[in-house]
PDB file of C-alpha atoms in Angstrom:
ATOM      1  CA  UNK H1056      75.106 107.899  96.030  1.00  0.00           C
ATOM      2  CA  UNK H1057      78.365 107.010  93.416  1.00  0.00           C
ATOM      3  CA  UNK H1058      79.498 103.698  94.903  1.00  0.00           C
ATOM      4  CA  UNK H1059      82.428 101.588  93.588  1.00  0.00           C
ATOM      5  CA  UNK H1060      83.110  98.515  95.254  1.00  0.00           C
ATOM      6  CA  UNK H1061      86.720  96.130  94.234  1.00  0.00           C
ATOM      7  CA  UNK H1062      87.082  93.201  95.215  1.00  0.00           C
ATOM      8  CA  UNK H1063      89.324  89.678  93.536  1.00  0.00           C
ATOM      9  CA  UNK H1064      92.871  90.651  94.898  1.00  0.00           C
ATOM     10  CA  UNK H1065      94.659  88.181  96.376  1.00  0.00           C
ATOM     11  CA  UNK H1066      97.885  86.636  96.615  1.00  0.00           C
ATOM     12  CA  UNK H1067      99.308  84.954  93.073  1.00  0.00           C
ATOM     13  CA  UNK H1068     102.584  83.554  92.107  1.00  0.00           C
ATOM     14  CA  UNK H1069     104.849  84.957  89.445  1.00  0.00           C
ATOM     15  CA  UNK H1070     103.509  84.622  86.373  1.00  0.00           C
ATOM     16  CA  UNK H1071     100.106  84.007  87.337  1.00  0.00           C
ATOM     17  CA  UNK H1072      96.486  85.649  86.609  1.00  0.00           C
ATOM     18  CA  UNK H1073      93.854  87.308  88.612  1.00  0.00           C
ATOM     19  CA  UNK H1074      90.381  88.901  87.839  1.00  0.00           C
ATOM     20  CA  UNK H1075      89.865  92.519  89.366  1.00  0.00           C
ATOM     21  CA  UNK H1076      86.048  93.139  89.735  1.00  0.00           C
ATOM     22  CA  UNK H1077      84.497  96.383  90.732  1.00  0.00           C
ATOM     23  CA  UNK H1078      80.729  96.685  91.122  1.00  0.00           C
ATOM     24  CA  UNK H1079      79.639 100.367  90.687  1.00  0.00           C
ATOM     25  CA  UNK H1080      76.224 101.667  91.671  1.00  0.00           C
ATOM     26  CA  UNK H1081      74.780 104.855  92.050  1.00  0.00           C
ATOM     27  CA  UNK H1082      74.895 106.250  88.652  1.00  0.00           C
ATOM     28  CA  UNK H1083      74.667 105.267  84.897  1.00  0.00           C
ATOM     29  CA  UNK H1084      77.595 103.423  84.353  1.00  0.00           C
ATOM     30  CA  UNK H1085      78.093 103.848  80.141  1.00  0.00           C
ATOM     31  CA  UNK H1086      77.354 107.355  80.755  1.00  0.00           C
ATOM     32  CA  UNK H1087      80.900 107.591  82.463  1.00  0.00           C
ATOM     33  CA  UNK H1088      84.352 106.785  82.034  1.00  0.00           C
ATOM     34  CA  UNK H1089      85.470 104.151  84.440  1.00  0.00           C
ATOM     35  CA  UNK H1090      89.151 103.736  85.428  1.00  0.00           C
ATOM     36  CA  UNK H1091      92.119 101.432  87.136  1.00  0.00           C
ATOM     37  CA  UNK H1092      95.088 103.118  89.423  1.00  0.00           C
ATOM     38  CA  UNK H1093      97.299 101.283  91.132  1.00  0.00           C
ATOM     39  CA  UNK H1094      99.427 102.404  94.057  1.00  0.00           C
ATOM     40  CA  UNK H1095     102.576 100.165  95.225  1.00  0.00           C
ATOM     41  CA  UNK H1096     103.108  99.596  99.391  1.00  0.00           C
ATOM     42  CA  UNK H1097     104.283 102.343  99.923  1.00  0.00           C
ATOM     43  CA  UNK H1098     104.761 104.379  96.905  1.00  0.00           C
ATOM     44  CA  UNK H1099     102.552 106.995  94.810  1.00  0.00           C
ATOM     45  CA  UNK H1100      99.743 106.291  92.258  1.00  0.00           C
ATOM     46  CA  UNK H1101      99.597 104.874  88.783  1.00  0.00           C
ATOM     47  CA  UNK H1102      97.156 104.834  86.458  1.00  0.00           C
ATOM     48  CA  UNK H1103      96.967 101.795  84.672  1.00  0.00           C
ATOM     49  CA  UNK H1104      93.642 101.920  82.074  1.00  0.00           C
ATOM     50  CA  UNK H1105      90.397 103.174  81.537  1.00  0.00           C
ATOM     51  CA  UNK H1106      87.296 102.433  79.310  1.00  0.00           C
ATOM     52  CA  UNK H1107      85.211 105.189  77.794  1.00  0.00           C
ATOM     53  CA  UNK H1108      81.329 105.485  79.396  1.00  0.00           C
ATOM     54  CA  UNK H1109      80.014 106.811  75.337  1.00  0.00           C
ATOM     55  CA  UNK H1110      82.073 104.188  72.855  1.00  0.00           C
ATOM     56  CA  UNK H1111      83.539 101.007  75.251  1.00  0.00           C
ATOM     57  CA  UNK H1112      87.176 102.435  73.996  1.00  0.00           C
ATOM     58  CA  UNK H1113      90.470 101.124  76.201  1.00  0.00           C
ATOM     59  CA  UNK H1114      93.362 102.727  77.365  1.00  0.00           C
ATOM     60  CA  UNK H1115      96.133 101.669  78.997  1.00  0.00           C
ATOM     61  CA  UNK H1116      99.415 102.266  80.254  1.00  0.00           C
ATOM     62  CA  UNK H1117     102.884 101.212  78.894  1.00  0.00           C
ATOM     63  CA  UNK H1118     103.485  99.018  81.654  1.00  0.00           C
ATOM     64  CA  UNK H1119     100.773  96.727  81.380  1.00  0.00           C
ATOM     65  CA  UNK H1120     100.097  96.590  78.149  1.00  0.00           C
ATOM     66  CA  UNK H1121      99.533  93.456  76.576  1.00  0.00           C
ATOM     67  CA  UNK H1122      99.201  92.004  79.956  1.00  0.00           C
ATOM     68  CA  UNK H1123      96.094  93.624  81.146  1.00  0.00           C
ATOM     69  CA  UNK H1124      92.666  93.481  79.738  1.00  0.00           C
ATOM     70  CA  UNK H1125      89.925  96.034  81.008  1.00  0.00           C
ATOM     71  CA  UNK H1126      86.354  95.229  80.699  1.00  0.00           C
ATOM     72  CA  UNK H1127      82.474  95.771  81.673  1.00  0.00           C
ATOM     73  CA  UNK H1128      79.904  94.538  82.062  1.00  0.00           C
ATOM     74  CA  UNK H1129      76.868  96.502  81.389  1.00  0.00           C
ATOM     75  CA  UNK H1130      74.172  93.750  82.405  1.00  0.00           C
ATOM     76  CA  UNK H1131      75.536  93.699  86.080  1.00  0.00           C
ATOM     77  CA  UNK H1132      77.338  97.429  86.328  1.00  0.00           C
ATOM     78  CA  UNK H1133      80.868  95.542  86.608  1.00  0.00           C
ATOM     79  CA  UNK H1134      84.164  96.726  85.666  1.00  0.00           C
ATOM     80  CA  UNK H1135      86.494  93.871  85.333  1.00  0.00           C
ATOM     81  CA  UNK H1136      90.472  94.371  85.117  1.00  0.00           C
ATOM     82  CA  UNK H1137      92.308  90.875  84.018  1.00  0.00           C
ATOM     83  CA  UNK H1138      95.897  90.488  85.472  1.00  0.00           C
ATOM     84  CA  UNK H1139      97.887  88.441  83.456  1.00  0.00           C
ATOM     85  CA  UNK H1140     101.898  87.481  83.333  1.00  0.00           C
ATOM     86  CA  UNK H1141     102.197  89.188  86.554  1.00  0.00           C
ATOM     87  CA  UNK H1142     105.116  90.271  88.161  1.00  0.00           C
ATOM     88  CA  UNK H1143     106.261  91.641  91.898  1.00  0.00           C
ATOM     89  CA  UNK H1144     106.523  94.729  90.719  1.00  0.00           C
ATOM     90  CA  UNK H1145     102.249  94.435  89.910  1.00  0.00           C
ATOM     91  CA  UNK H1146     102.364  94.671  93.683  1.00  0.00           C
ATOM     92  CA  UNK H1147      99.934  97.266  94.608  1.00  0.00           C
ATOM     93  CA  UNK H1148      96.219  98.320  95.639  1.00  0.00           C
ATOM     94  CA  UNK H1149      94.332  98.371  93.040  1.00  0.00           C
ATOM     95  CA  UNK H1150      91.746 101.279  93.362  1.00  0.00           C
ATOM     96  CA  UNK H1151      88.306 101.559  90.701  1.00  0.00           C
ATOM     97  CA  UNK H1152      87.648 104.675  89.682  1.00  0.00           C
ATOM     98  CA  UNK H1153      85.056 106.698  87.986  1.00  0.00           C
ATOM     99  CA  UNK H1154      85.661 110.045  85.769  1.00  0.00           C
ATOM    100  CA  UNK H1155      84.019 113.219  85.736  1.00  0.00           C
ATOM    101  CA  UNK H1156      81.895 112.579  82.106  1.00  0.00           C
ATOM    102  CA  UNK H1157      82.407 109.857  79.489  1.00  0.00           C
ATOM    103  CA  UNK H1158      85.748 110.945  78.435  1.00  0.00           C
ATOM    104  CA  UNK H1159      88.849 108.843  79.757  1.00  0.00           C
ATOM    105  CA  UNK H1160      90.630 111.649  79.649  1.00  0.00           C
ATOM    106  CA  UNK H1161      88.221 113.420  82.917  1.00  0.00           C
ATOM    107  CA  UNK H1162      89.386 113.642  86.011  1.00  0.00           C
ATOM    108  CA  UNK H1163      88.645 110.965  89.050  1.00  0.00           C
ATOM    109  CA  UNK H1164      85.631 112.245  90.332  1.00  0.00           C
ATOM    110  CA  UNK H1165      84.848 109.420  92.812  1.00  0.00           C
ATOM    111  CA  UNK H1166      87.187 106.120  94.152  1.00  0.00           C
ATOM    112  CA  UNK H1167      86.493 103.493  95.412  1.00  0.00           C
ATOM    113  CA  UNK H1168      88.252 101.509  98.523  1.00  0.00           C
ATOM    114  CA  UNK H1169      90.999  99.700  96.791  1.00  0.00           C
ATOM    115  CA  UNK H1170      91.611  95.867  96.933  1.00  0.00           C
ATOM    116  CA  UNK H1171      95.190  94.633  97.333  1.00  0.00           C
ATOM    117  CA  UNK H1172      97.371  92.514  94.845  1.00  0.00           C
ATOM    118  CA  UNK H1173     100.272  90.775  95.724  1.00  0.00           C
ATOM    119  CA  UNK H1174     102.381  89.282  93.479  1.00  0.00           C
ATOM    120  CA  UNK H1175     105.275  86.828  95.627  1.00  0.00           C
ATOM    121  CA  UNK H1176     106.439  83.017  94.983  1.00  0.00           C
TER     122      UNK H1176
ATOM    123  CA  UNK F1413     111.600 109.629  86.941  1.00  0.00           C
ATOM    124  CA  UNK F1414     107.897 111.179  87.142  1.00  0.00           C
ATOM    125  CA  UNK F1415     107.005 113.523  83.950  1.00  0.00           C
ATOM    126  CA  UNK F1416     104.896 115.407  86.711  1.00  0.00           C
ATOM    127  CA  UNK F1417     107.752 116.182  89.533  1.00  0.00           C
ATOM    128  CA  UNK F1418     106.273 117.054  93.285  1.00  0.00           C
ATOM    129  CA  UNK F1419     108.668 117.638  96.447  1.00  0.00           C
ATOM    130  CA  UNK F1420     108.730 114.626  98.819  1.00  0.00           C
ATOM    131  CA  UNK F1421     107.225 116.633 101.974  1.00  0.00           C
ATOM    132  CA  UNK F1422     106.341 119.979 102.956  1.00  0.00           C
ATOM    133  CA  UNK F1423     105.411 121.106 106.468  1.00  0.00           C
ATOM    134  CA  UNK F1424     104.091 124.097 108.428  1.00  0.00           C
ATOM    135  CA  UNK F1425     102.932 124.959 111.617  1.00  0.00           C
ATOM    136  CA  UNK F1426      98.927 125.219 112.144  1.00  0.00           C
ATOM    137  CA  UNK F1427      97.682 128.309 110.894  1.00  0.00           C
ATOM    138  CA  UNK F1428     100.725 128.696 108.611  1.00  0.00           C
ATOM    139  CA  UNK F1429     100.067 128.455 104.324  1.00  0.00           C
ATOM    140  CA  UNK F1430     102.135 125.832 102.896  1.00  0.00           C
ATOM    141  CA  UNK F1431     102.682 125.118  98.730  1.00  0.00           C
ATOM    142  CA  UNK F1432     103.047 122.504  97.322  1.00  0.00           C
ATOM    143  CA  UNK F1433     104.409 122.443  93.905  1.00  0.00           C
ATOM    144  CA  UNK F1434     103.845 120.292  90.435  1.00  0.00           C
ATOM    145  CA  UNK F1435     106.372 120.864  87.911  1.00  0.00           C
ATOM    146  CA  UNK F1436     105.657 119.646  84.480  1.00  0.00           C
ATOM    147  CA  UNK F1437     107.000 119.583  80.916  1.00  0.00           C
ATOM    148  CA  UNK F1438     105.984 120.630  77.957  1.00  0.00           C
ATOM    149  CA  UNK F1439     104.110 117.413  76.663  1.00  0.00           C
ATOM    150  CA  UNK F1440     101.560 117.897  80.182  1.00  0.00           C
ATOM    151  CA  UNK F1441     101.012 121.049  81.790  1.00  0.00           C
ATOM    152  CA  UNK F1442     103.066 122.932  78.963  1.00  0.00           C
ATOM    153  CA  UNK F1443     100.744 121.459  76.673  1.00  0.00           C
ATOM    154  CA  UNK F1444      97.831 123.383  78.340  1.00  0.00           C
ATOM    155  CA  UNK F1445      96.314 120.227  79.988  1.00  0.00           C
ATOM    156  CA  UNK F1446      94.428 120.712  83.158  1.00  0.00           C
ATOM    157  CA  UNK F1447      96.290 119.774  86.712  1.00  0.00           C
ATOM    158  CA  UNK F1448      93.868 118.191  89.009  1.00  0.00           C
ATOM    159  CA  UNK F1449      94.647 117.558  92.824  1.00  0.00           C
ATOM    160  CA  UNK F1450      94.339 114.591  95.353  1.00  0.00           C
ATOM    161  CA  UNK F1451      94.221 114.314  98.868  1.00  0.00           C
ATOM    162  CA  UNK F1452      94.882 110.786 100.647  1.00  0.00           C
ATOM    163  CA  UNK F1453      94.296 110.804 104.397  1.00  0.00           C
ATOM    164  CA  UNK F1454      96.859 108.347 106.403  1.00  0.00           C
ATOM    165  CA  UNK F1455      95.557 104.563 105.921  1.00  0.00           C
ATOM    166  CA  UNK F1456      92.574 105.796 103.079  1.00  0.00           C
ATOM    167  CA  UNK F1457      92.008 106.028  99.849  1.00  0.00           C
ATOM    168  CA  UNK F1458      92.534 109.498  97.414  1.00  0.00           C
ATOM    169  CA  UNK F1459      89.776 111.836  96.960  1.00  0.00           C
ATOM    170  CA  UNK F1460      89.408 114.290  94.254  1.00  0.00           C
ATOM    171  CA  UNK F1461      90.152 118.012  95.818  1.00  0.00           C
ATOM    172  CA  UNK F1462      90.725 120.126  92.714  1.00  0.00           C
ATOM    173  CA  UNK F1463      90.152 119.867  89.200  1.00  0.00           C
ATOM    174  CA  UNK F1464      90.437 121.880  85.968  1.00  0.00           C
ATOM    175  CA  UNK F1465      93.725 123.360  87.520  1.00  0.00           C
ATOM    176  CA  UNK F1466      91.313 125.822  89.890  1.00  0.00           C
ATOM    177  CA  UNK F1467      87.930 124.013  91.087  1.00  0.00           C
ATOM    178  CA  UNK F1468      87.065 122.926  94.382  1.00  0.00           C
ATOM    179  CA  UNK F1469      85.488 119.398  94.675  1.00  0.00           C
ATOM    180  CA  UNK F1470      82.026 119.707  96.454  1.00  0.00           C
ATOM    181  CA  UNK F1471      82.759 119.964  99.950  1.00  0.00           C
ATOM    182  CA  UNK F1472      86.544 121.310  99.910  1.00  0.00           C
ATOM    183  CA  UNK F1473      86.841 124.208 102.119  1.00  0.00           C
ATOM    184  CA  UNK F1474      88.220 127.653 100.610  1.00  0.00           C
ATOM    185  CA  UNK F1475      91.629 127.170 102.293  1.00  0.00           C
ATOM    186  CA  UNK F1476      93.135 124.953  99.612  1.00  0.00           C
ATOM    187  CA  UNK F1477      93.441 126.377  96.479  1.00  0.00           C
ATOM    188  CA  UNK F1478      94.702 125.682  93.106  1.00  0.00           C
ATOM    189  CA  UNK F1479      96.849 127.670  90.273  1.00  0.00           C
ATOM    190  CA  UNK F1480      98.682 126.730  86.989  1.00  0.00           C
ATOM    191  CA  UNK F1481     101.195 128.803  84.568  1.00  0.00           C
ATOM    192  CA  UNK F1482     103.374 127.639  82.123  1.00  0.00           C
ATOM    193  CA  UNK F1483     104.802 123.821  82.930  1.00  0.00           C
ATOM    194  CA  UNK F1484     104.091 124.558  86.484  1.00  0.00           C
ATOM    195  CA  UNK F1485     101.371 124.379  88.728  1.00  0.00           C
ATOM    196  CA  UNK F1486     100.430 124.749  93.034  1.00  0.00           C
ATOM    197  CA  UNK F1487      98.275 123.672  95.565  1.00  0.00           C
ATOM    198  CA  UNK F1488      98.267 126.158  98.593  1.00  0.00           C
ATOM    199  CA  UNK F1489      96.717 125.199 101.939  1.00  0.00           C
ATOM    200  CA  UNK F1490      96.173 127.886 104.246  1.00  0.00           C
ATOM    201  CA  UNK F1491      95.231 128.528 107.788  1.00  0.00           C
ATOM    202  CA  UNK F1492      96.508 124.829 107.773  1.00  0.00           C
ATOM    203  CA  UNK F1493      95.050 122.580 110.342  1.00  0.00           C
ATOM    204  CA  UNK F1494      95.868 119.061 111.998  1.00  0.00           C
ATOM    205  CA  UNK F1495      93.135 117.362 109.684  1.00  0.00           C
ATOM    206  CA  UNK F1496      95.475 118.646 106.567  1.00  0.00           C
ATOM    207  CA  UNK F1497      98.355 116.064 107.174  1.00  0.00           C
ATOM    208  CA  UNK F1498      98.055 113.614 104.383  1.00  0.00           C
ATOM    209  CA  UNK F1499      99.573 112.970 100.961  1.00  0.00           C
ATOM    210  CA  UNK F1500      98.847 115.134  97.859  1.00  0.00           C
ATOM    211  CA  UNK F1501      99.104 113.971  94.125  1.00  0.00           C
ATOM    212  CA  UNK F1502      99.139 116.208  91.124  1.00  0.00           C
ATOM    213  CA  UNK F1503      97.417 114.885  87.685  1.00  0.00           C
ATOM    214  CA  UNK F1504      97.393 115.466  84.006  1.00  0.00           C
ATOM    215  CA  UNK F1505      97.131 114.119  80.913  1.00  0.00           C
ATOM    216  CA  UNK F1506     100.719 113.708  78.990  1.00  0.00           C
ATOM    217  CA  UNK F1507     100.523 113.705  75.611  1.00  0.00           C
ATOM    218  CA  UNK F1508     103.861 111.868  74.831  1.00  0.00           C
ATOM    219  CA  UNK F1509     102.905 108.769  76.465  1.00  0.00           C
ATOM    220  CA  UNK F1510      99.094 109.621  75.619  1.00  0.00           C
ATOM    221  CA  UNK F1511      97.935 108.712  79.285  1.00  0.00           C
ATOM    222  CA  UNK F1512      97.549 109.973  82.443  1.00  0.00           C
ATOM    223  CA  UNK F1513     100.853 110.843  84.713  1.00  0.00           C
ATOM    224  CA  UNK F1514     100.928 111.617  88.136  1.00  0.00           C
ATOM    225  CA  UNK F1515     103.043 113.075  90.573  1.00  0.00           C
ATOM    226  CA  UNK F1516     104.848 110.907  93.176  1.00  0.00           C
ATOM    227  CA  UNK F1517     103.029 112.955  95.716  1.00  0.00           C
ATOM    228  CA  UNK F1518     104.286 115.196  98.501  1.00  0.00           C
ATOM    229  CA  UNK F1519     103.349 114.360 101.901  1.00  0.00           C
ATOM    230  CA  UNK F1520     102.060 117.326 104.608  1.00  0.00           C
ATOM    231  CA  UNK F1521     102.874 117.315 107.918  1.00  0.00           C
ATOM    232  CA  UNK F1522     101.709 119.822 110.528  1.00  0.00           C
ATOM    233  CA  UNK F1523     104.198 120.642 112.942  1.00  0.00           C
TER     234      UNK F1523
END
């Protein structure tokens, strides 16, 4: 069974940084893409970045660029997402997903439960 | 503004088929990319419900169904049931921003 599991959101100040973890089990994690959407309280979904599963190649969108690092870990099955410079407007649940084949271009074949970020002085 | 443009809310009475539209541009759909669909339940997270503009994810009954043409595509729910009240979410890949857009999703509520 395709499990993702987030977890590291919290509350953080302007400005600050947070680690986004999300262990995945249940299948052969470089043989799939693995991805990051975000959806604001109350608002729709965002996608944010992805790694490939074949080549370790990042994505990510305009509005976190340069401020967001994606990552894995391969030894433990771990997809990381580092949140830095944040901002309110980073406000969201952050939801792990994993693609249909290696390609970050496949659709979200399985999500996981989301952990929540919020960014507030 | 949303490069992939759904209505806010649809509703229908059970029973009833409802649409819900995805209207693209040509940089997305236009561009022959595949539309996938999303279903989020009140309070969870989305699941995948149809990709490749057409295809059912395992375990999707035959009532919702999927079509695409030109910049535009649908997701029609029929014989629609309480269960079906949740948001919907349109997907595809954009080749202007090169990344994926979604819709801002249309919610269903059975009247």
């Amino acid at each position: 069974e395709v499990q993702l599991v987030e977890s590291g959101g919290a509350l953080v100040q302007p400005g600050g940084s947070l680690r986004l973890s999300c262990a995945v089990s249940g299948f052969t994690f470089t043989a799939y893409a693995t991805t990051w959407v975000r959806q604001a309280p109350g608002q729709g979904l965002e996608w944010v970045s992805a790694v490939s599963g074949s080549d370790g190649s990042t994505h990510y969108a305009e509005s976190v660029q340069g401020r967001f690092t994606i990552s894995r870990d391969t030894s433990t099955n771990t997809l990381h997402l580092q949140l830095n410079d944040l901002r309110v407007d980073d406000s969201a649940v952050y939801y792990c997903i994993r693609g249909a084949d290696s390609s970050v271009w496949s659709y979200f074949e399985h999500w996981g439960q989301g952990t929540r970020v919020t960014v507030s002085s | 503004q949303s490069l992939l443009t759904q209505p806010p809310s649809v509703s229908g009475v059970a029973g009833q088929t409802v649409t819900i539209s995805c209207s693209g541009t040509s940089s997305n759909l236009g561009a022959g990319y595949y539309v996938h669909w999303y279903q989020q339940l009140p309070g969870g997270g989305p699941k995948l419900l149809i990709s490749g503009n057409t295809d059912r994810a395992a375990g999707v009954p035959d009532r919702f169904s999927g079509s695409k043409s030109g910049t535009s595509a649908s997701l029609a729910i029929s014989g629609l049931k309480a269960d079906d009240e949740a948001d919907y979410y349109c997907q595809s890949y954009d080749g202007s921003v090169r990344g994926w857009v979604l819709g801002g999703g249309t919610k269903v509520t059975v009247l």
